[in-house]
Coordinates of C-alpha atoms in Angstrom, one line a residue:
Chain A
M1015 CA 2.0 24.7 -51.1
D1016 CA 3.5 27.9 -52.6
R1017 CA 7.0 27.1 -53.8
A1018 CA 8.0 30.8 -53.6
L1019 CA 7.0 30.9 -50.0
V1020 CA 9.1 27.8 -49.2
E1021 CA 12.1 29.4 -51.0
R1022 CA 11.7 32.6 -49.1
A1023 CA 11.6 30.7 -45.8
Q1024 CA 14.7 28.8 -46.8
R1025 CA 16.5 32.1 -47.3
G1026 CA 15.7 33.0 -43.7
E1027 CA 12.6 35.2 -44.1
R1028 CA 10.7 34.6 -40.9
D1029 CA 7.4 35.9 -42.1
A1030 CA 7.4 33.3 -44.9
Y1031 CA 8.3 30.6 -42.4
E1032 CA 5.5 31.6 -40.0
A1033 CA 3.0 31.6 -42.8
L1034 CA 4.2 28.0 -43.8
A1035 CA 4.0 26.9 -40.1
R1036 CA 0.5 28.2 -39.7
A1037 CA -0.7 26.7 -42.9
S1038 CA 0.9 23.2 -42.0
A1039 CA 0.1 23.0 -38.3
R1040 CA -3.4 21.5 -38.5
R1041 CA -2.6 19.0 -41.2
L1042 CA 0.4 17.8 -39.1
Y1043 CA -1.5 17.7 -35.9
L1044 CA -4.4 15.6 -37.3
T1045 CA -1.8 13.2 -38.7
A1046 CA 0.2 13.1 -35.5
Y1047 CA -2.8 12.4 -33.3
R1048 CA -3.8 9.5 -35.4
I1049 CA -0.3 8.0 -35.0
V1050 CA 0.2 8.6 -31.3
R1051 CA -3.5 8.7 -30.3
D1052 CA -2.8 11.2 -27.5
T1053 CA -3.5 14.9 -27.7
D1054 CA -0.6 15.9 -25.5
R1055 CA 1.9 13.8 -27.4
A1056 CA 0.5 15.0 -30.7
E1057 CA 0.7 18.6 -29.7
D1058 CA 4.3 18.0 -28.5
A1059 CA 5.2 16.3 -31.8
V1060 CA 3.7 19.2 -33.8
Q1061 CA 5.5 21.8 -31.8
Q1062 CA 8.8 20.1 -32.3
T1063 CA 8.1 19.6 -36.0
L1064 CA 7.3 23.3 -36.5
V1065 CA 10.6 24.3 -34.9
A1066 CA 12.5 21.7 -36.9
I1067 CA 10.9 23.1 -40.1
W1068 CA 12.5 26.4 -39.4
R1069 CA 15.9 24.9 -38.5
E1070 CA 16.1 22.3 -41.3
L1071 CA 14.4 24.1 -44.1
P1072 CA 17.6 25.1 -45.8
S1073 CA 18.5 21.5 -46.3
L1074 CA 15.4 20.7 -48.3
R1075 CA 16.7 20.4 -51.8
D1076 CA 13.3 20.5 -53.7
P1077 CA 10.9 23.1 -52.4
D1078 CA 8.1 21.2 -54.1
R1079 CA 8.6 18.4 -51.7
F1080 CA 7.8 20.5 -48.7
E1081 CA 4.7 18.8 -47.7
A1082 CA 6.2 15.3 -47.9
W1083 CA 9.2 16.5 -46.0
T1084 CA 7.1 17.9 -43.2
Y1085 CA 5.3 14.5 -42.9
R1086 CA 8.7 13.0 -42.5
L1087 CA 9.6 15.2 -39.7
V1088 CA 6.3 14.8 -37.8
V1089 CA 6.4 11.0 -38.2
R1090 CA 9.9 10.9 -36.7
F1091 CA 8.9 12.9 -33.7
C1092 CA 5.8 10.8 -33.2
L1093 CA 7.8 7.5 -33.4
S1094 CA 10.4 9.0 -31.1
E1095 CA 7.7 9.8 -28.6
A1096 CA 6.4 6.2 -28.9
R1097 CA 9.8 4.7 -28.4
R1098 CA 10.6 7.0 -25.5
V1099 CA 7.6 6.0 -23.6
R1100 CA 8.5 2.3 -24.1
R1101 CA 12.0 2.8 -22.9
T1102 CA 11.1 4.6 -19.7
G1103 CA 9.5 1.4 -18.5
V1104 CA 7.0 3.7 -16.8
R1105 CA 3.6 2.6 -18.1
E1106 CA 0.3 3.8 -16.9
I1107 CA -1.4 1.2 -14.8
R1108 CA -4.8 1.0 -16.5
L1109 CA -7.5 1.1 -13.9
D1110 CA -10.0 -0.6 -16.2
E1111 CA -7.7 -3.7 -16.2
R1112 CA -8.1 -3.9 -12.4
E1113 CA -11.9 -3.7 -12.3
P1114 CA -13.3 -7.2 -11.4
V1115 CA -16.4 -6.9 -13.6
R1116 CA -15.8 -6.8 -17.3
T1117 CA -18.4 -6.0 -19.9
D1118 CA -18.8 -8.4 -22.8
P1119 CA -16.4 -7.0 -25.4
F1120 CA -18.6 -8.5 -28.2
A1121 CA -21.9 -7.1 -27.1
A1122 CA -23.3 -4.0 -28.8
S1123 CA -19.9 -2.9 -30.3
D1124 CA -20.4 -1.7 -33.8
L1125 CA -17.8 -2.1 -36.5
R1126 CA -16.4 1.4 -36.1
D1127 CA -15.6 0.9 -32.4
Q1128 CA -14.0 -2.4 -33.1
L1129 CA -11.9 -0.9 -35.9
D1130 CA -10.9 2.0 -33.8
R1131 CA -9.7 -0.4 -31.0
A1132 CA -7.9 -2.5 -33.5
L1133 CA -6.1 0.7 -34.8
A1134 CA -5.0 1.5 -31.3
A1135 CA -3.6 -2.0 -30.8
L1136 CA -1.3 -1.7 -33.9
S1137 CA 2.3 -1.0 -33.2
P1138 CA 3.3 2.7 -33.9
D1139 CA 5.2 1.7 -37.1
H1140 CA 2.3 -0.2 -38.6
R1141 CA -0.2 2.4 -37.6
T1142 CA 1.9 5.1 -39.2
V1143 CA 1.8 3.4 -42.5
V1144 CA -2.0 3.1 -42.2
V1145 CA -2.4 6.7 -41.3
L1146 CA -0.2 8.1 -44.0
H1147 CA -1.8 5.9 -46.8
H1148 CA -5.4 5.8 -45.7
Y1149 CA -5.8 9.1 -43.9
A1150 CA -3.3 11.4 -45.5
G1151 CA -3.9 9.7 -48.8
L1152 CA -0.3 9.3 -49.8
P1153 CA 0.8 6.7 -52.3
L1154 CA 2.9 3.9 -51.0
G1155 CA 6.0 5.2 -52.8
E1156 CA 5.7 8.5 -51.1
V1157 CA 5.1 6.8 -47.7
A1158 CA 8.3 4.8 -48.3
E1159 CA 10.2 8.0 -49.0
I1160 CA 8.8 9.7 -45.9
L1161 CA 9.7 6.8 -43.7
G1162 CA 13.0 6.2 -45.3
V1163 CA 12.3 2.6 -45.9
P1164 CA 12.1 0.4 -49.0
Y1165 CA 8.8 0.3 -50.9
G1166 CA 8.5 -3.4 -50.1
T1167 CA 8.8 -2.7 -46.4
V1168 CA 5.9 -0.3 -46.6
G1169 CA 3.8 -2.7 -48.6
S1170 CA 4.5 -5.5 -46.1
R1171 CA 3.6 -3.3 -43.1
L1172 CA 0.4 -2.2 -44.7
H1173 CA -0.5 -5.8 -45.6
H1174 CA 0.0 -7.0 -42.1
A1175 CA -1.7 -4.1 -40.5
T1176 CA -4.7 -4.4 -42.9
R1177 CA -4.9 -8.1 -42.2
A1178 CA -4.9 -7.5 -38.5
L1179 CA -7.6 -4.8 -38.7
R1180 CA -9.8 -7.0 -40.9
A1181 CA -9.4 -10.0 -38.6
A1182 CA -10.4 -7.8 -35.7
I1183 CA -13.7 -6.7 -37.1
E1184 CA -14.6 -9.8 -39.1
A1185 CA -14.0 -12.2 -36.2
G1186 CA -14.9 -9.8 -33.3
E1187 CA -11.7 -10.8 -31.5
R1188 CA -9.3 -8.6 -29.8
P1189 CA -6.4 -8.2 -32.2
A1190 CA -2.9 -9.4 -31.5
I1191 CA -0.4 -6.6 -31.3
V1192 CA 1.3 -6.4 -34.7
G1193 CA 5.0 -6.2 -34.3
G1194 CA 6.9 -4.6 -31.5
Q1195 CA 6.2 -4.7 -27.8
P1196 CA 3.2 -3.4 -25.9
A1197 CA 3.8 0.1 -24.7
Chain B
M672 CA -21.1 -13.4 -38.7
T673 CA -20.4 -12.5 -42.3
A674 CA -19.1 -9.0 -42.7
T675 CA -20.8 -7.1 -45.6
F676 CA -19.0 -3.8 -45.5
D677 CA -16.6 -1.8 -47.5
F678 CA -13.4 -2.1 -45.4
D679 CA -11.4 0.6 -47.0
R680 CA -14.3 3.1 -46.8
L681 CA -14.9 2.1 -43.2
L682 CA -11.2 2.6 -42.3
G683 CA -11.1 5.9 -44.0
S684 CA -14.2 7.0 -42.2
V685 CA -12.9 5.9 -38.8
L686 CA -9.5 7.6 -39.4
E687 CA -11.3 10.8 -40.6
E688 CA -13.6 11.1 -37.6
G689 CA -11.4 9.8 -34.8
G690 CA -9.8 12.4 -32.5
P691 CA -9.8 16.2 -32.2
H692 CA -10.3 18.4 -35.3
S693 CA -8.3 21.5 -34.3
L694 CA -5.0 22.3 -32.8
P695 CA -4.8 24.9 -30.0
D696 CA -3.3 28.2 -31.2
T697 CA -1.0 28.1 -28.2
V698 CA 0.9 25.2 -29.7
V699 CA 1.7 27.0 -32.9
E700 CA 2.5 30.3 -31.1
A701 CA 4.9 28.5 -28.8
A702 CA 6.7 26.9 -31.7
L703 CA 7.0 30.2 -33.5
I704 CA 8.4 31.8 -30.4
Q705 CA 10.9 29.0 -29.9
A706 CA 12.0 29.2 -33.5
R707 CA 12.6 32.9 -33.3
G708 CA 15.4 32.2 -30.8
L709 CA 17.1 29.6 -33.1
P710 CA 19.3 30.0 -36.2
Q711 CA 18.6 28.0 -39.3
R712 CA 21.0 25.2 -39.9
R713 CA 22.8 25.8 -43.2
P714 CA 24.1 22.9 -45.1
P715 CA 27.9 23.1 -44.8
V716 CA 30.3 23.9 -47.6
G717 CA 32.7 21.0 -47.7
L718 CA 36.4 21.6 -47.3
L719 CA 36.9 20.0 -50.8
D720 CA 34.4 22.4 -52.3
R721 CA 36.0 25.0 -54.5
R722 CA 33.7 27.7 -53.1
A723 CA 35.2 27.3 -49.6
W724 CA 38.5 28.7 -50.7
P725 CA 39.7 31.6 -52.8
P726 CA 42.0 30.6 -55.6
P727 CA 45.8 30.3 -54.8
R728 CA 46.7 33.2 -57.0
F729 CA 44.7 35.4 -54.5
W730 CA 47.1 34.4 -51.7
L731 CA 50.3 34.5 -53.7
S732 CA 49.9 37.9 -55.4
D733 CA 50.1 40.1 -52.3
P734 CA 53.2 39.9 -50.0
S735 CA 51.4 41.4 -47.0
L736 CA 48.7 38.8 -47.4
M737 CA 51.5 36.2 -47.4
R738 CA 52.8 37.5 -44.1
L739 CA 49.4 37.5 -42.6
A740 CA 48.7 34.0 -43.8
T741 CA 52.0 32.8 -42.3
L742 CA 51.3 34.5 -38.9
G743 CA 47.8 33.0 -39.0
L744 CA 49.2 29.5 -39.7
V745 CA 51.6 29.8 -36.7
I746 CA 48.8 30.9 -34.4
V747 CA 46.6 28.0 -35.5
L748 CA 49.4 25.5 -35.1
T749 CA 50.2 26.8 -31.6
L750 CA 46.6 26.6 -30.5
A751 CA 46.3 23.1 -31.9
L752 CA 49.4 22.1 -29.9
I753 CA 47.9 23.6 -26.7
A754 CA 44.6 21.9 -27.3
A755 CA 46.3 18.6 -27.8
A756 CA 48.2 19.0 -24.5
V757 CA 45.0 19.8 -22.7
V758 CA 43.3 16.7 -24.2
A759 CA 46.3 14.5 -23.3
I760 CA 46.3 15.7 -19.7
G761 CA 42.6 15.3 -19.4
S762 CA 42.7 11.8 -20.8
I763 CA 44.7 10.5 -17.9
R764 CA 42.1 11.5 -15.3
R765 CA 40.9 8.5 -13.5
P766 CA 37.4 7.4 -14.4
P767 CA 34.8 6.8 -11.7
E768 CA 34.0 3.3 -10.4
P769 CA 31.1 1.9 -12.5
F770 CA 28.8 1.8 -9.4
G771 CA 28.3 3.8 -6.3
A772 CA 28.4 7.6 -5.7
A773 CA 30.4 9.7 -8.2
R774 CA 30.7 13.4 -9.1
N775 CA 28.1 15.0 -11.3
G776 CA 29.0 15.7 -14.8
S777 CA 26.9 16.9 -17.8
V778 CA 23.5 15.7 -18.7
A779 CA 23.0 14.3 -22.2
Y780 CA 19.7 14.3 -24.1
S781 CA 18.3 14.6 -27.6
L782 CA 16.3 17.4 -29.1
G783 CA 15.2 17.7 -32.7
G784 CA 17.6 15.0 -33.9
D785 CA 20.7 16.4 -32.2
I786 CA 22.6 15.1 -29.2
V787 CA 22.9 17.9 -26.6
L788 CA 25.0 18.2 -23.4
A789 CA 23.6 20.4 -20.6
D790 CA 25.2 21.7 -17.5
P791 CA 22.6 21.1 -14.8
T792 CA 24.0 23.8 -12.6
S793 CA 24.3 26.7 -15.0
G794 CA 21.7 25.5 -17.5
A795 CA 24.2 26.0 -20.4
T796 CA 23.7 23.6 -23.3
R797 CA 25.7 22.7 -26.4
I798 CA 25.0 20.4 -29.3
V799 CA 27.7 17.7 -29.5
V800 CA 26.2 15.6 -32.4
A801 CA 24.5 17.5 -35.2
D802 CA 24.4 14.8 -37.9
P803 CA 21.6 15.2 -40.5
A804 CA 20.2 11.9 -39.2
F805 CA 17.6 12.0 -36.5
D806 CA 19.8 10.9 -33.5
H807 CA 18.0 10.3 -30.2
D808 CA 18.1 8.9 -26.7
P809 CA 21.8 9.2 -25.7
I810 CA 23.1 7.3 -22.6
F811 CA 26.4 7.9 -21.0
S812 CA 28.8 5.0 -20.3
P813 CA 29.3 4.2 -16.6
D814 CA 32.7 5.9 -16.7
G815 CA 31.3 8.9 -18.3
T816 CA 33.7 8.9 -21.3
R817 CA 31.3 7.8 -24.0
L818 CA 27.8 8.1 -25.3
V819 CA 25.6 5.6 -27.1
F820 CA 22.5 6.7 -29.0
W821 CA 20.1 5.6 -31.7
R822 CA 20.4 6.7 -35.3
P823 CA 17.7 5.7 -38.0
S824 CA 19.3 3.4 -40.5
S825 CA 19.8 4.9 -43.9
Q826 CA 19.1 1.8 -45.8
L827 CA 16.4 -0.3 -44.1
A828 CA 13.7 0.0 -41.5
G829 CA 15.0 0.2 -38.0
D830 CA 17.8 2.0 -36.1
D831 CA 21.5 1.6 -35.7
L832 CA 23.4 2.2 -32.4
V833 CA 26.2 4.7 -32.5
V834 CA 28.9 5.1 -29.8
T835 CA 30.9 8.4 -29.6
K836 CA 33.2 10.0 -27.1
A837 CA 31.5 12.1 -24.5
D838 CA 32.1 15.2 -26.6
G839 CA 30.3 13.5 -29.6
S840 CA 33.5 12.8 -31.6
D841 CA 34.7 9.6 -33.2
P842 CA 31.4 7.9 -34.0
I843 CA 31.3 4.2 -34.4
T844 CA 28.3 2.2 -35.5
I845 CA 28.1 -0.8 -33.3
T846 CA 25.1 -2.6 -34.8
H847 CA 25.5 -5.0 -37.6
G848 CA 22.2 -4.4 -39.3
P849 CA 19.4 -2.1 -38.1
L850 CA 17.4 -3.0 -35.0
V851 CA 13.7 -3.0 -35.3
E852 CA 11.6 -1.5 -32.5
P853 CA 14.3 -1.3 -29.8
S854 CA 12.9 -1.4 -26.3
W855 CA 15.8 -1.5 -23.9
I856 CA 19.5 -0.6 -23.8
D857 CA 22.1 -0.7 -21.0
W858 CA 25.9 -0.4 -20.8
A859 CA 28.0 -3.1 -19.1
P860 CA 29.9 -1.8 -16.1
D861 CA 33.3 -2.0 -17.9
G862 CA 31.8 -0.1 -20.9
R863 CA 33.0 -2.7 -23.4
T864 CA 29.6 -4.0 -24.3
V865 CA 26.0 -2.9 -24.6
V866 CA 22.9 -5.0 -24.0
V867 CA 19.9 -4.2 -26.2
A868 CA 16.4 -5.6 -26.6
S869 CA 14.7 -5.3 -30.0
S870 CA 12.9 -7.3 -32.6
V871 CA 14.7 -9.5 -35.2
D872 CA 12.6 -11.0 -38.0
G873 CA 9.5 -10.4 -35.9
Q874 CA 10.9 -12.1 -32.8
P875 CA 11.9 -10.3 -29.6
T876 CA 15.6 -10.6 -29.0
L877 CA 18.2 -9.5 -26.4
Q878 CA 21.6 -9.0 -27.8
L879 CA 25.1 -8.2 -26.4
L880 CA 26.9 -5.7 -28.7
D881 CA 30.6 -4.8 -28.7
A882 CA 30.9 -1.1 -27.9
G883 CA 33.9 -1.0 -30.2
G884 CA 32.0 -2.3 -33.2
G885 CA 33.1 -5.9 -33.0
A886 CA 30.9 -9.0 -33.3
G887 CA 27.9 -9.3 -31.0
R888 CA 25.9 -12.2 -29.7
T889 CA 22.3 -13.1 -29.0
L890 CA 21.6 -13.6 -25.3
V891 CA 17.8 -14.3 -25.2
D892 CA 15.6 -15.3 -28.1
G893 CA 11.8 -15.5 -28.3
M894 CA 11.1 -13.7 -25.1
A895 CA 10.4 -9.9 -24.9
V896 CA 12.8 -8.2 -22.5
H897 CA 11.7 -4.9 -21.1
S898 CA 14.6 -4.4 -18.7
A899 CA 18.0 -6.0 -18.5
V900 CA 20.6 -4.8 -16.0
F901 CA 24.1 -5.9 -15.2
R902 CA 24.9 -6.9 -11.7
P903 CA 27.2 -4.7 -9.7
L904 CA 30.1 -4.8 -9.1
H905 CA 31.6 -7.2 -11.6
G906 CA 28.9 -7.2 -14.3
A907 CA 29.2 -11.0 -14.7
E908 CA 25.5 -11.5 -14.5
I909 CA 22.4 -9.9 -16.1
L910 CA 19.0 -9.6 -14.5
F911 CA 16.1 -9.3 -16.8
R912 CA 12.3 -9.3 -17.0
G913 CA 11.2 -11.8 -19.6
Q914 CA 7.8 -11.8 -21.1
T915 CA 6.2 -14.3 -23.4
R916 CA 2.7 -14.1 -24.9
D917 CA 1.2 -15.6 -21.8
S918 CA 3.4 -15.0 -18.8
V919 CA 6.2 -12.8 -17.3
G920 CA 9.0 -13.8 -15.0
L921 CA 12.3 -12.5 -13.6
Y922 CA 15.5 -14.2 -14.6
V923 CA 19.3 -14.0 -14.2
M924 CA 21.9 -15.3 -16.5
N925 CA 25.6 -15.1 -17.0
A926 CA 26.7 -12.1 -19.1
D927 CA 27.4 -14.4 -22.0
G928 CA 23.8 -15.7 -22.0
S929 CA 24.6 -19.0 -20.4
N930 CA 23.2 -20.5 -17.1
R931 CA 19.8 -18.9 -17.1
R932 CA 18.0 -19.2 -13.8
T933 CA 14.6 -18.2 -12.7
L934 CA 14.4 -15.8 -9.8
V935 CA 10.6 -15.2 -9.8
A936 CA 8.6 -17.9 -11.4
P937 CA 6.5 -16.8 -14.5
T938 CA 3.1 -15.6 -13.7
T939 CA 0.1 -15.0 -16.0
D940 CA -1.1 -12.1 -13.8
D941 CA -1.1 -8.7 -15.6
I942 CA 1.9 -9.6 -17.7
D943 CA 2.2 -6.1 -19.2
H944 CA 2.9 -4.5 -15.8
N945 CA 3.8 -7.1 -13.2
L946 CA 7.3 -7.7 -11.9
G947 CA 8.3 -4.3 -13.3
S948 CA 11.5 -2.4 -13.1
P949 CA 13.8 -5.0 -11.4
R950 CA 17.0 -3.2 -10.2
Y951 CA 20.1 -4.3 -8.4
S952 CA 21.3 -2.3 -5.4
P953 CA 24.6 -0.6 -6.1
D954 CA 26.5 -3.3 -4.2
G955 CA 24.7 -6.0 -6.2
S956 CA 23.4 -7.8 -3.1
T957 CA 19.7 -7.0 -3.4
I958 CA 17.0 -6.6 -6.1
A959 CA 14.0 -4.3 -5.9
Y960 CA 10.9 -4.6 -8.1
H961 CA 7.2 -4.3 -8.0
R962 CA 4.7 -7.1 -7.9
W963 CA 0.9 -7.5 -8.3
D964 CA -0.9 -9.1 -5.3
S965 CA -3.9 -10.7 -6.8
V966 CA -5.6 -11.2 -3.3
L967 CA -5.1 -7.6 -2.1
R968 CA -5.4 -6.3 -5.7
E969 CA -2.5 -4.0 -5.2
Y970 CA 1.1 -3.5 -6.5
R971 CA 3.7 -3.8 -3.7
L972 CA 7.4 -2.9 -3.7
H973 CA 9.4 -6.1 -3.2
V974 CA 13.1 -6.8 -2.4
M975 CA 14.9 -10.0 -2.5
A976 CA 18.5 -11.3 -2.4
A977 CA 20.4 -11.4 -5.6
D978 CA 19.9 -15.2 -5.8
G979 CA 16.1 -14.8 -5.5
T980 CA 15.8 -15.8 -1.9
D981 CA 14.2 -13.9 1.0
D982 CA 11.6 -12.2 -1.3
R983 CA 9.5 -9.8 0.8
V984 CA 7.5 -6.6 0.7
L985 CA 10.0 -3.8 1.7
T986 CA 7.5 -1.3 3.1
H987 CA 3.9 -0.4 2.5
D988 CA 1.7 2.7 2.9
P989 CA -1.8 1.5 3.6
R990 CA -3.2 4.4 1.5
A991 CA -1.4 3.1 -1.6
W992 CA -2.6 0.6 -4.2
F993 CA 0.5 1.0 -6.3
E994 CA 4.1 1.3 -5.0
G995 CA 6.8 0.6 -7.6
W996 CA 9.2 1.6 -10.3
P997 CA 12.1 1.6 -7.8
V998 CA 15.4 3.5 -8.5
W999 CA 18.2 3.0 -6.0
S1000 CA 20.3 5.9 -4.8
P1001 CA 24.0 5.7 -5.8
D1002 CA 25.0 4.9 -2.2
G1003 CA 22.3 2.2 -1.9
T1004 CA 20.8 3.7 1.3
R1005 CA 17.6 5.0 -0.3
I1006 CA 15.1 4.0 -3.1
A1007 CA 12.9 6.4 -5.1
I1008 CA 9.5 5.0 -6.0
Q1009 CA 6.2 6.0 -7.6
R1010 CA 2.9 5.6 -5.7
M1011 CA -0.8 5.9 -6.3
F1012 CA -3.2 6.1 -3.5
R1013 CA -6.8 4.9 -3.2
G1014 CA -9.6 7.5 -3.2
V1015 CA -11.7 8.5 -0.3
S1016 CA -14.1 5.6 -1.0
G1017 CA -11.3 3.1 -1.5
E1018 CA -11.5 3.3 -5.2
L1019 CA -8.3 3.1 -7.3
S1020 CA -7.2 6.6 -8.1
R1021 CA -5.4 7.6 -11.3
E1022 CA -3.5 10.4 -9.5
V1023 CA 0.2 9.7 -9.3
R1024 CA 1.6 11.0 -6.1
P1025 CA 4.9 12.9 -6.0
Y1026 CA 7.9 10.7 -5.9
A1027 CA 8.6 9.0 -2.6
I1028 CA 12.0 8.5 -1.1
I1029 CA 12.2 5.5 1.2
R1030 CA 15.0 4.0 3.2
A1031 CA 16.5 0.9 1.6
D1032 CA 16.1 -1.0 4.9
G1033 CA 12.3 -0.2 4.9
T1034 CA 12.4 1.8 8.1
G1035 CA 11.1 5.3 8.7
E1036 CA 8.5 7.3 6.8
A1037 CA 8.6 8.0 3.1
I1038 CA 9.6 11.5 2.0
E1039 CA 7.6 13.0 -0.9
T1040 CA 9.5 15.3 -3.3
G1041 CA 8.4 17.2 -6.3
P1042 CA 5.0 17.9 -7.7
P1043 CA 2.2 15.4 -8.3
L1044 CA 2.9 13.6 -11.5
P1045 CA 0.9 13.8 -14.7
E1046 CA -1.1 10.8 -15.9
G1047 CA 1.5 8.2 -16.9
G1048 CA 3.9 9.2 -14.1
G1049 CA 7.4 10.1 -15.1
R1050 CA 10.9 8.8 -15.2
I1051 CA 13.4 9.5 -12.4
D1052 CA 17.1 9.1 -11.9
W1053 CA 19.5 10.1 -9.2
S1054 CA 22.4 12.4 -9.7
P1055 CA 25.7 10.6 -9.6
D1056 CA 26.5 12.2 -6.2
G1057 CA 23.1 11.3 -4.8
T1058 CA 22.1 14.8 -3.8
K1059 CA 19.5 15.4 -6.5
L1060 CA 16.9 13.6 -8.5
F1061 CA 16.3 14.2 -12.2
M1062 CA 12.6 13.8 -13.1
E1063 CA 11.1 13.8 -16.6
P1064 CA 7.3 13.6 -16.8
A1065 CA 6.2 10.8 -19.1
S1066 CA 3.9 13.1 -20.9
G1067 CA 6.8 15.3 -21.9
V1068 CA 4.7 18.4 -21.8
S1069 CA 6.7 20.1 -19.1
P1070 CA 10.5 20.5 -18.9
P1071 CA 12.5 18.1 -16.7
L1072 CA 12.7 18.9 -13.0
I1073 CA 15.5 18.7 -10.5
L1074 CA 14.2 17.4 -7.2
D1075 CA 15.6 17.3 -3.7
P1076 CA 15.5 13.8 -2.2
D1077 CA 15.1 15.4 1.3
G1078 CA 11.8 17.0 0.2
G1079 CA 13.1 20.5 -0.4
P1080 CA 12.0 22.8 -3.3
W1081 CA 12.3 21.6 -6.8
T1082 CA 13.4 23.5 -9.9
A1083 CA 12.5 23.3 -13.5
T1084 CA 15.3 23.0 -16.0
S1085 CA 15.5 25.7 -18.7
W1086 CA 15.7 23.2 -21.5
S1087 CA 13.3 20.8 -23.1
T1088 CA 14.1 17.4 -24.4
T1089 CA 12.8 14.6 -26.6
S1090 CA 14.5 11.9 -24.7
I1091 CA 15.2 10.6 -21.2
P1092 CA 18.2 12.6 -20.0
S1093 CA 21.4 10.7 -19.0
W1094 CA 23.6 12.0 -16.2
Q1095 CA 27.4 11.7 -16.7
R1096 CA 29.3 10.1 -13.9
L1097 CA 32.8 11.5 -13.1
A1098 CA 35.4 10.5 -10.6
P1099 CA 35.1 12.3 -7.2

């Protein structure tokens, strides 16, 4: 990311901000979707993040940390969305849970489907660590800085999440929800 | 089966290929438009920062400046005295009763990490907490004088709870260590304590916290609590929905956690959704909740006495396979519920009907109000005076709506939120 562009946006130059926003939007959206696993919520989180980038950019001390800083913003909006849904107590009644006939979950499911389901079953906090490290390619130290948690906490979450994911595809069993409450 | 695959590579591939690959342009354009109407937030220059003040010799060298400065000081002191008098007079206003109808005050919500108060009539908004931390989900105390909200812990994973006055001043952190994955919070009727469900050392926990920052206590351990409400009018009991790995039940206990009793025996049926949203009537005599009927394969709205007796279906529309998420009106005469009807062939439909207002005695027809809800439904709350309903779609993609419980037109608010709004109760 162009440091000069960030500095110009920090000084209030809107064209610089808009260029940053357009350049960052897709990256943030793809990350947000993989955390919240819902296109509407991911779009919502990204829109809020882009607005927050404009408002909060003057507080960014090191313009070279712009990208990591935007990850921090979008993760916070994603996790806020996840917590908000839990607190409403309004949860979608899943129709497929009410169907009397169930397909055999172990039949003809390839590893990719199993792993995708296992990812969905992770708590938002654990899934965020997996997404930032394995999808966004961020080292654990940077993930810790983005999440505002100790390095050991990130390592612990990643360890537990990875173990749950491995167990799901190696044993073919539906994974237990790692941490937190079901949404 | 022995897995012979590269896990990291597979995980990376699944992450890479899962989900959409492009963001609609409208999202970016909407954000840019919204940003154009907002100022940037500049880091403040502290009062102790030399840059905030010109050097003393600047003030002392010019007599006219000295006179102006003196006049300015007198004006500031006078205004401060007037403001103090206004605050003093305002502080002796009688607070509302913790339950029942009250006068409508402001609406509190969070947006972008700030705590905001909105006037639901005029639409005017003002930020009352603008801490650098990402504050969220404010809730007014029953007497309308304070707010409680979440603030990410600066040191460890999890969130702290902060209590402020209704104007956002005088913050107090009331948690003694960050709470991980909080899932429920509610004020006691007297506003002295707050009950909160979260995870501690990986175990679900329900705690009672002192709203003044004093010591708290654990009420329930090892059972996930998705709602916990104090019983009107005295708040001496807490009704909660307790879920273990295998079952869910409804329980009541004293407010100190003692004397836990079962109101609805634990069931293994659909533990994620069954026995949902248990709520006391405003007079504390009746509990409403929804329950899965495994024979009819439907969710029905139930009521029972506060001691768990006389449990019955309140009312039922034969078209509905889901009737639930009850919210009592402040005067206890009506209940707002969500419904889902069967399709033309009797199949379970995903479409969430508009909210339905039913009489608390189960008589009469339901009145629908507001638009059909998006998938996932929404969250609704009555205005303190009972004349309006505040509805926020669960998807969060449209602004909150103000609904008419008598089925009249609804209006959209002019503001968007990132939390469930909380309506301030004021004395009539």
